[in-house]
């Protein structure tokens, strides 16, 4: 069957990510969505740059309206940004009966009510997972995963640029301007970076989350917005001495008399997970009456993380167009006819094939040559040592003890190789107790 035809309006940082990820993962995406998804047309004012990204894989035009007018296009992806022409084009695409995917938080925070109404009248979807916290599926979590709850509050680090600036200023003592330039170079910042540093971008996102959390219209004009430009380095230091970090938070809370909606620098206890979210990373904490506190963490900006969310929306809409309505989301994520047979080309590996690193604790006789023999056996088995710690015998077995513990951290190795080596070490007469092995995961 012909793939779903997508028209991209704007192919900058996020657009090129969408194109590249769709190309790279096309087979996997087709198996999930039930039909291929293909960028057929791209509209960008810089047609030459657009062509250098898509080559001959998509038709490049200078006029976005050519994409909207093309009856072959099923879904329009708006990645122009801002409230101006983007609004006009989204409304025109909706009026033309196209589904729309957008990453445009400014547009939805200000004009969302009008846009969603138009979409409902036309029977099309306007999907926007990428508009809040980039690659983190927070819209899906709030709208679907937490549907049982009365949401009580949402608080998030939802602007990567400002979090990057605050982290770099604190860690490296760098100046605000230097760090801002670096954030722009890395593609985190908005076209107009005052939106980032003055808190406007975070307020757009908080406004959208507030609407979803509490069932109220988007009301950006009611948000309190304060950025980080007046924040002094001395306050970051004093806060730290008192056990706090300063983070730019977007907060929305359900109170007796109404809803709080605000963005401003906030002291957060250093021991909270969210206080340790560094660099351009985003995190959103949601408190629901049934579920309690939940935390969502990940990259909130950048080319492919944001593309990840845009493509998730493309998959959702494709499933909507394609799927049996009783199974819109396949129970195991991939369309059932594309599931692999158990063991076929992607088997679950036996434990002996698993690769991980290890912590080993070996109780040994405190004699010359014991450590050398053990490290020799590890080396002979091709296992590389990361760190070794030898405890004092007195500390381990008390005054006059002749036993001690050797603690060894290894680099990654196959479990099967480790089994063989540990069997040899365990057999040494100077090893006095069963060896303790704990697998180590860096998760980086
Ligand atoms: N400028 C935004 C940020 C990009 O820094 O988080 C993602 O919305």
PDB file of N, CA and C and ligand atoms in Angstrom, residues 105 158-161 188-190 196 201 205 300-301, ligand 1:
ATOM      1  N   UNK A 105       4.549  25.417  20.149  1.00  0.00           N
ATOM      2  CA  UNK A 105       3.923  25.683  21.457  1.00  0.00           C
ATOM      3  C   UNK A 105       3.381  27.099  21.556  1.00  0.00           C
ATOM      4  N   UNK A 158      11.120  22.957  31.652  1.00  0.00           N
ATOM      5  CA  UNK A 158      10.582  22.735  30.312  1.00  0.00           C
ATOM      6  C   UNK A 158      11.226  23.673  29.297  1.00  0.00           C
ATOM      7  N   UNK A 159      12.354  24.244  29.669  1.00  0.00           N
ATOM      8  CA  UNK A 159      13.132  24.999  28.689  1.00  0.00           C
ATOM      9  C   UNK A 159      14.589  24.575  28.816  1.00  0.00           C
ATOM     10  N   UNK A 160      15.080  23.898  27.780  1.00  0.00           N
ATOM     11  CA  UNK A 160      16.438  23.356  27.813  1.00  0.00           C
ATOM     12  C   UNK A 160      17.491  24.449  27.825  1.00  0.00           C
ATOM     13  N   UNK A 161      17.227  25.524  27.086  1.00  0.00           N
ATOM     14  CA  UNK A 161      18.227  26.597  26.977  1.00  0.00           C
ATOM     15  C   UNK A 161      18.531  27.194  28.351  1.00  0.00           C
ATOM     16  N   UNK A 188      19.374  24.456  20.716  1.00  0.00           N
ATOM     17  CA  UNK A 188      18.330  24.390  21.745  1.00  0.00           C
ATOM     18  C   UNK A 188      17.447  25.634  21.726  1.00  0.00           C
ATOM     19  N   UNK A 189      18.088  26.779  21.424  1.00  0.00           N
ATOM     20  CA  UNK A 189      17.390  28.049  21.649  1.00  0.00           C
ATOM     21  C   UNK A 189      16.364  28.334  20.558  1.00  0.00           C
ATOM     22  N   UNK A 190      15.372  29.123  20.924  1.00  0.00           N
ATOM     23  CA  UNK A 190      14.387  29.592  19.950  1.00  0.00           C
ATOM     24  C   UNK A 190      15.055  30.559  18.979  1.00  0.00           C
ATOM     25  N   UNK A 196      13.333  32.235  25.334  1.00  0.00           N
ATOM     26  CA  UNK A 196      13.883  31.273  26.288  1.00  0.00           C
ATOM     27  C   UNK A 196      14.210  31.956  27.603  1.00  0.00           C
ATOM     28  N   UNK A 201       8.940  30.907  26.473  1.00  0.00           N
ATOM     29  CA  UNK A 201       8.818  29.546  25.911  1.00  0.00           C
ATOM     30  C   UNK A 201       8.302  28.573  26.977  1.00  0.00           C
ATOM     31  N   UNK A 205       4.609  26.375  27.176  1.00  0.00           N
ATOM     32  CA  UNK A 205       4.477  24.933  27.446  1.00  0.00           C
ATOM     33  C   UNK A 205       3.644  24.699  28.712  1.00  0.00           C
ATOM     34  N   UNK A 300      14.612  17.769  25.996  1.00  0.00           N
ATOM     35  CA  UNK A 300      13.472  18.624  25.704  1.00  0.00           C
ATOM     36  C   UNK A 300      13.655  19.480  24.478  1.00  0.00           C
ATOM     37  N   UNK A 301      14.790  19.347  23.814  1.00  0.00           N
ATOM     38  CA  UNK A 301      15.043  20.168  22.636  1.00  0.00           C
ATOM     39  C   UNK A 301      16.034  19.434  21.745  1.00  0.00           C
TER      40      UNK A 301
HETATM   41  N1  LIG B   1      14.003  26.646  22.971  1.00  0.00           N
HETATM   42  C1  LIG B   1      13.401  25.483  23.498  1.00  0.00           C
HETATM   43  C2  LIG B   1      14.225  25.011  24.700  1.00  0.00           C
HETATM   44  C3  LIG B   1      13.338  24.438  22.424  1.00  0.00           C
HETATM   45  O1  LIG B   1      15.322  25.539  24.915  1.00  0.00           O
HETATM   46  O2  LIG B   1      13.796  24.145  25.421  1.00  0.00           O
HETATM   47  C4  LIG B   1      12.340  23.363  22.672  1.00  0.00           C
HETATM   48  O3  LIG B   1      11.044  23.846  22.797  1.00  0.00           O
END
